[in-house]
Short mmCIF file of C-alpha atoms and ligand atoms in Angstrom, two decimals:
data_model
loop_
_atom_site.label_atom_id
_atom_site.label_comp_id
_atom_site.label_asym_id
_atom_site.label_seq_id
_atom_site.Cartn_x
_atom_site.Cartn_y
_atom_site.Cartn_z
CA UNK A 1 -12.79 107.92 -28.65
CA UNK A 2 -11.45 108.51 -32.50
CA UNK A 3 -8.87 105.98 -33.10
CA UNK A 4 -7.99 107.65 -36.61
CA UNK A 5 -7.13 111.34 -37.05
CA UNK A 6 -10.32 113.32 -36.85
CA UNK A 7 -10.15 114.42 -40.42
CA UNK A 8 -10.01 110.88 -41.67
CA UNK A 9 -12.77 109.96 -39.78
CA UNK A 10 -14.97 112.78 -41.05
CA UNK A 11 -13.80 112.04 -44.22
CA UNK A 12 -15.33 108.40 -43.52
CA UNK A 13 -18.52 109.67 -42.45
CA UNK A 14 -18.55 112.04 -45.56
CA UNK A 15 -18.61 109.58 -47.75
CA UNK A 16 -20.27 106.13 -46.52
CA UNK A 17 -24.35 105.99 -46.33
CA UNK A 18 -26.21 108.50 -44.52
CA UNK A 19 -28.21 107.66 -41.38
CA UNK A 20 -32.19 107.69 -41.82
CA UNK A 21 -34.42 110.22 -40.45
CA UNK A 22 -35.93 107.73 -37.46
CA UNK A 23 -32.58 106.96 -36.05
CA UNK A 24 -31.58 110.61 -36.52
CA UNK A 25 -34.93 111.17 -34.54
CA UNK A 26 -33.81 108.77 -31.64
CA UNK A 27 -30.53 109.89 -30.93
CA UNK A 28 -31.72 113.29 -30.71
CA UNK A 29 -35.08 111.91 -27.94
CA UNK A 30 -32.36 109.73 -26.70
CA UNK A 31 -29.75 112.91 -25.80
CA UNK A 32 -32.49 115.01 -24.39
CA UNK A 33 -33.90 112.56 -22.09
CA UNK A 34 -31.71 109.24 -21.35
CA UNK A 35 -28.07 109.53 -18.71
CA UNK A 36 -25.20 108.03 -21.00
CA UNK A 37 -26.16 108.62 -24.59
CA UNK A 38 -22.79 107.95 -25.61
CA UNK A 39 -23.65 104.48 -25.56
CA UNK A 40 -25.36 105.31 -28.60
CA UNK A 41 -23.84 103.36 -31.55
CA UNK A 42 -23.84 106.61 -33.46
CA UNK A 43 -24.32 107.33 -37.32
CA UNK A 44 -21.17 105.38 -38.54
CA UNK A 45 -21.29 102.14 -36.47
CA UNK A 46 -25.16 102.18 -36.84
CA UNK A 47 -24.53 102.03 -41.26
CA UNK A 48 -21.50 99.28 -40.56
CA UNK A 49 -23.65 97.37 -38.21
CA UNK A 50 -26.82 97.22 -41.03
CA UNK A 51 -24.33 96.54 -43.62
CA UNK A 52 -23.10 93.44 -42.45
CA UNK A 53 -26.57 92.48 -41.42
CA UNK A 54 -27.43 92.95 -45.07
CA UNK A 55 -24.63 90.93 -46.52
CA UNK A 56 -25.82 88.16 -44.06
CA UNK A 57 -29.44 88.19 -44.41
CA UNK A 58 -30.19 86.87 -40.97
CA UNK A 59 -33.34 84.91 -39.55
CA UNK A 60 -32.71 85.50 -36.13
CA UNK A 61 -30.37 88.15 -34.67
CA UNK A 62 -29.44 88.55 -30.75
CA UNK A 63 -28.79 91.46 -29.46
CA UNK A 64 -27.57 91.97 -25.89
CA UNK A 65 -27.48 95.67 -24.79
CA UNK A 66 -30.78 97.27 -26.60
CA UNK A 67 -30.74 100.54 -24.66
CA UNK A 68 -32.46 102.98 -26.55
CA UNK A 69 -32.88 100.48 -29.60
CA UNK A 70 -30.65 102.58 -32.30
CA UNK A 71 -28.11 99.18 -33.00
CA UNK A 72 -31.19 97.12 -33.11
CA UNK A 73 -32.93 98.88 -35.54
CA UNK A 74 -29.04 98.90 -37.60
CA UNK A 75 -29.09 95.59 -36.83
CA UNK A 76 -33.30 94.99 -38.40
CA UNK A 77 -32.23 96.38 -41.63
CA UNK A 78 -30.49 93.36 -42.64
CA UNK A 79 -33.19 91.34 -41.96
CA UNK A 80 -34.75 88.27 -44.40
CA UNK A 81 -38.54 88.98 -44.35
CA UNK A 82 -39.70 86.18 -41.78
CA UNK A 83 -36.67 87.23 -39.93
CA UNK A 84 -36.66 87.93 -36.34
CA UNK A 85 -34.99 90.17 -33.65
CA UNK A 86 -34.51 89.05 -30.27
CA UNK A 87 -32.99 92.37 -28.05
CA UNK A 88 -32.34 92.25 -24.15
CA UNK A 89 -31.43 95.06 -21.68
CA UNK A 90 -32.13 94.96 -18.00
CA UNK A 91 -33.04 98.41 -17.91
CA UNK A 92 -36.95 98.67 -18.06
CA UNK A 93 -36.67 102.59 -17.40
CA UNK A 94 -35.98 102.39 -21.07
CA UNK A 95 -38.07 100.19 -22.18
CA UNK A 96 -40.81 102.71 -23.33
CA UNK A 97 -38.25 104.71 -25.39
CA UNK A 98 -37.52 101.31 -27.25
CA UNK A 99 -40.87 100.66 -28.13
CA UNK A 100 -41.58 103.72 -29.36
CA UNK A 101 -39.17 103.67 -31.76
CA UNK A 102 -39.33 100.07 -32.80
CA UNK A 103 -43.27 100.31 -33.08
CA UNK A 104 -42.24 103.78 -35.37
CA UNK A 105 -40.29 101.57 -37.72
CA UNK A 106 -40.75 99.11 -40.51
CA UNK A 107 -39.61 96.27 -38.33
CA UNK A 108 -41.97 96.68 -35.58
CA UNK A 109 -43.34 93.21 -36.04
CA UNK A 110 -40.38 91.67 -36.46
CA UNK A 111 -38.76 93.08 -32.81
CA UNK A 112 -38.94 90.95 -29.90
CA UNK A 113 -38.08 92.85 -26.73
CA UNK A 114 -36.93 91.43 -23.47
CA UNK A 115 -36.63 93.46 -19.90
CA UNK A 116 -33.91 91.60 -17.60
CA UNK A 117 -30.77 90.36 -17.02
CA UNK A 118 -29.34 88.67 -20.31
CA UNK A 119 -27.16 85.99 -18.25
CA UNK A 120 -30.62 84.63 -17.19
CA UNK A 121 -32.94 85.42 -20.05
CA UNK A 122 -30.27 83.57 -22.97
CA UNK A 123 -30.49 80.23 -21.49
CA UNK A 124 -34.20 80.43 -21.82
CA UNK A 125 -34.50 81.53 -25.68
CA UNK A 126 -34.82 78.33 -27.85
CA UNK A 127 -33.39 79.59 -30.80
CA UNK A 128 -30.10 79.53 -33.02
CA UNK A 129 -28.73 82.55 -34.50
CA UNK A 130 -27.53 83.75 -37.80
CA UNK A 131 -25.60 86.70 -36.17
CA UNK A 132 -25.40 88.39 -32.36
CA UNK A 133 -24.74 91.38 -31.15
CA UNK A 134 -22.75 91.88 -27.76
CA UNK A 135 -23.10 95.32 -26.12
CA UNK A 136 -23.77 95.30 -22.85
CA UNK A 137 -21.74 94.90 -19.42
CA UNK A 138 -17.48 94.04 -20.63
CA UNK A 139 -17.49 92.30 -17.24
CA UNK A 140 -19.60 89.73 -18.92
CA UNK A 141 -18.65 89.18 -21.86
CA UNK A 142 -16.71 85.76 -21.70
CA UNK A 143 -20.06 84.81 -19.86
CA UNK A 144 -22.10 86.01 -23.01
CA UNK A 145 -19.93 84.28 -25.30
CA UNK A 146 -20.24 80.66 -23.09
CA UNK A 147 -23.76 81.61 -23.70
CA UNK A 148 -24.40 81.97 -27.07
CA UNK A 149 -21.58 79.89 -29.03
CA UNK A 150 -24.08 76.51 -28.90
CA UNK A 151 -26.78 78.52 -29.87
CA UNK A 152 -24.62 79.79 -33.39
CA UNK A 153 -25.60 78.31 -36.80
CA UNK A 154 -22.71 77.74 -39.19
CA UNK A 155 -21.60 80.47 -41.02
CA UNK A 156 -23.47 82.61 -38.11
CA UNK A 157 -21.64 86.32 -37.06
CA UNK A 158 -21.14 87.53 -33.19
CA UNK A 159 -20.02 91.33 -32.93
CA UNK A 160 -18.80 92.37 -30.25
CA UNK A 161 -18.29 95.95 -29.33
CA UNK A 162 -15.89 97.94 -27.58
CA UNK A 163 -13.39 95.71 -27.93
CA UNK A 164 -10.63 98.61 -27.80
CA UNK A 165 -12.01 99.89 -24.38
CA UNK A 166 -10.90 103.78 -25.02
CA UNK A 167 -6.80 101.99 -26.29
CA UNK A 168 -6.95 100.49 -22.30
CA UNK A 169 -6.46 97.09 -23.95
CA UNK A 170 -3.00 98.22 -25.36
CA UNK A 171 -1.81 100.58 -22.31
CA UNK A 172 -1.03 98.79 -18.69
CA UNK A 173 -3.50 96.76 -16.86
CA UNK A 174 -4.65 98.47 -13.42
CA UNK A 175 -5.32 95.25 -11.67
CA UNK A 176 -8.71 96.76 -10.02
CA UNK A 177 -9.82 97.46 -13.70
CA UNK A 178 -11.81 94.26 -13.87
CA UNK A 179 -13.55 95.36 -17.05
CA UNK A 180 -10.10 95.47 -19.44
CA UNK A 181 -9.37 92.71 -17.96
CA UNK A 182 -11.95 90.60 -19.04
CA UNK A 183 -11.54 92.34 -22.40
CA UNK A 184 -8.08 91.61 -22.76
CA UNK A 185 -8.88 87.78 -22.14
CA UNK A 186 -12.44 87.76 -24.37
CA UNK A 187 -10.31 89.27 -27.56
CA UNK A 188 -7.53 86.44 -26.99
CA UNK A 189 -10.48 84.07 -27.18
CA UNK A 190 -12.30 85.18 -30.05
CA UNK A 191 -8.72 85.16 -31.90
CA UNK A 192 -7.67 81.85 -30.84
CA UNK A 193 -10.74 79.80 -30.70
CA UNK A 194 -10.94 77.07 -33.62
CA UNK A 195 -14.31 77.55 -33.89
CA UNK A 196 -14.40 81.03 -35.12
CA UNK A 197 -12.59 83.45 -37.85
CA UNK A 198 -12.10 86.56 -36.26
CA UNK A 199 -11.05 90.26 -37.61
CA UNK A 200 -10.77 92.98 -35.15
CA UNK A 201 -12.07 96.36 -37.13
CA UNK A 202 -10.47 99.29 -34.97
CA UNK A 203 -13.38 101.68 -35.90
CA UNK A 204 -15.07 103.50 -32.99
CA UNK A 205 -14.57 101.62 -29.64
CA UNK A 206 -13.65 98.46 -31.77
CA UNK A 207 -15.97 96.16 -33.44
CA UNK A 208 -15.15 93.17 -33.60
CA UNK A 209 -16.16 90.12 -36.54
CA UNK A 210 -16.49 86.44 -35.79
CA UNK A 211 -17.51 84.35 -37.86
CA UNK A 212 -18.69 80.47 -36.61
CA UNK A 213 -17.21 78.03 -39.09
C1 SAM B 301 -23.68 100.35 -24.60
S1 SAM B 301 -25.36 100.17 -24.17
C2 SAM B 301 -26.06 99.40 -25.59
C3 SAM B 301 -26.11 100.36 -26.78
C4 SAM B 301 -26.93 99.86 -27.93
N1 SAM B 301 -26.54 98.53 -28.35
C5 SAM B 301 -26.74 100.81 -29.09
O1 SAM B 301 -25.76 100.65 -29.84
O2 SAM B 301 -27.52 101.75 -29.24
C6 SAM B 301 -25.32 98.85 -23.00
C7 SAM B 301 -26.67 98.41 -22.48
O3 SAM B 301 -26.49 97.15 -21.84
C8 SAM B 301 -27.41 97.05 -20.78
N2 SAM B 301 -26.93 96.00 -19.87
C9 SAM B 301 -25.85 96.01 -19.05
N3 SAM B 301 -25.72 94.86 -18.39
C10 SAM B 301 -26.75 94.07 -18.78
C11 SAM B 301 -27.18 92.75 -18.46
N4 SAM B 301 -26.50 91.99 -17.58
N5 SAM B 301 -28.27 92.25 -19.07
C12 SAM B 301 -28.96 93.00 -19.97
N6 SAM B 301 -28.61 94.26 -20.31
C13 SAM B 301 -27.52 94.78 -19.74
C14 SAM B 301 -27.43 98.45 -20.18
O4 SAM B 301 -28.64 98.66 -19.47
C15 SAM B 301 -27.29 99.34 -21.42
O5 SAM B 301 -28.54 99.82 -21.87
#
């Protein structure tokens, strides 16, 4: 969904960073082959996502959606050099696609893939993170959060996407729609928890910024 008039979003495009030639190279594998490629990133989110990922320098990143691996390898461009990417997605039908791309890329030794449900794998990583990203089920996202805030250094980012949910956040709540629900309640959080700084970017889907204090 294009939250700004079409022409202003082009004009974005037009004139931030262009997208490299591998991730060009996976979304195109990724539209022949995988069902829902519009849970791509895409070009624009993917050059927001590495530039804040370069301005923080991270050690370790989280990711918790990987599907096809394009955010992740956004994500691996901000890395320091004995940094480390940890990536989850319980799909393992695309695992293969993943590692073909991540071995294709500079980072392919600095990628750590994991096949299975995040809200059990995440209690068993023994790390703390410089910045996460949190793509996967809305449903869960609270859940992720409860997960991961511990595990945040100070000064560490979590992004969260699709935070806008298609504009559902703003229109009335169908009280089946469990999904905007949870949304609804997870961006109240992130706004109003002392722990964090929090901006809201309405690009894309909505991405949103929080930093741990
Ligand atoms: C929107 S896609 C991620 C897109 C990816 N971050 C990107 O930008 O290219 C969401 C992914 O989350 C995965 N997922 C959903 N629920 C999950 C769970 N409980 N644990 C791990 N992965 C999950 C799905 O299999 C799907 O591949």
């Amino acid at each position: 969904m294009h939250f700004l008039p079409e022409s202003i979003d082009n004009y974005a495009v037009e004139h931030s960073q262009k997208e490299p030639a591998i991730l060009k190279e996976l979304t195109r594998e990724t539209w022949q082959k995988v069902l829902n490629p519009r849970m791509l990133s895409g070009a624009f989110q993917g050059r927001v996502l590495s530039m804040i990922s370069k301005l923080i320098q991270p050690k370790r990143i989280l990711e918790i959606g990987t599907y096809t691996g394009y955010s992740a390898l956004c994500l691996a461009e901000g890395l320091r050099n004995d940094g480390l990417l940890l990536t989850i997605d319980k799909n393992e039908e695309l695992e293969e696609l993943q590692t073909k791309y991540f071995e294709k890329s500079e980072y392919k030794d600095q990628i750590k893939q994991y096949v299975g449900n995040a809200i059990e794998i995440i209690p068993q990583i023994e790390e703390r993170f410089d910045m996460v990203f949190i793509d996967a089920d809305k449903s869960n996202y609270l859940n992720y959060f409860e997960l991961i805030i511990g595990k945040m250094n100070s000064g560490g980012i979590i992004l969260s996407d699709n935070v806008l949910w298609s504009g559902k956040v703003v229109e009335e709540l169908n009280p089946k729609d469990t999904d905007t629900k949870v949304l609804l309640e997870y961006n109240r959080l992130l706004n109003e928890d002392n722990r964090l700084e929090t901006v809201l970017l309405p690009i894309r889907d909505g991405l949103t910024i929080s930093r741990v204090k």
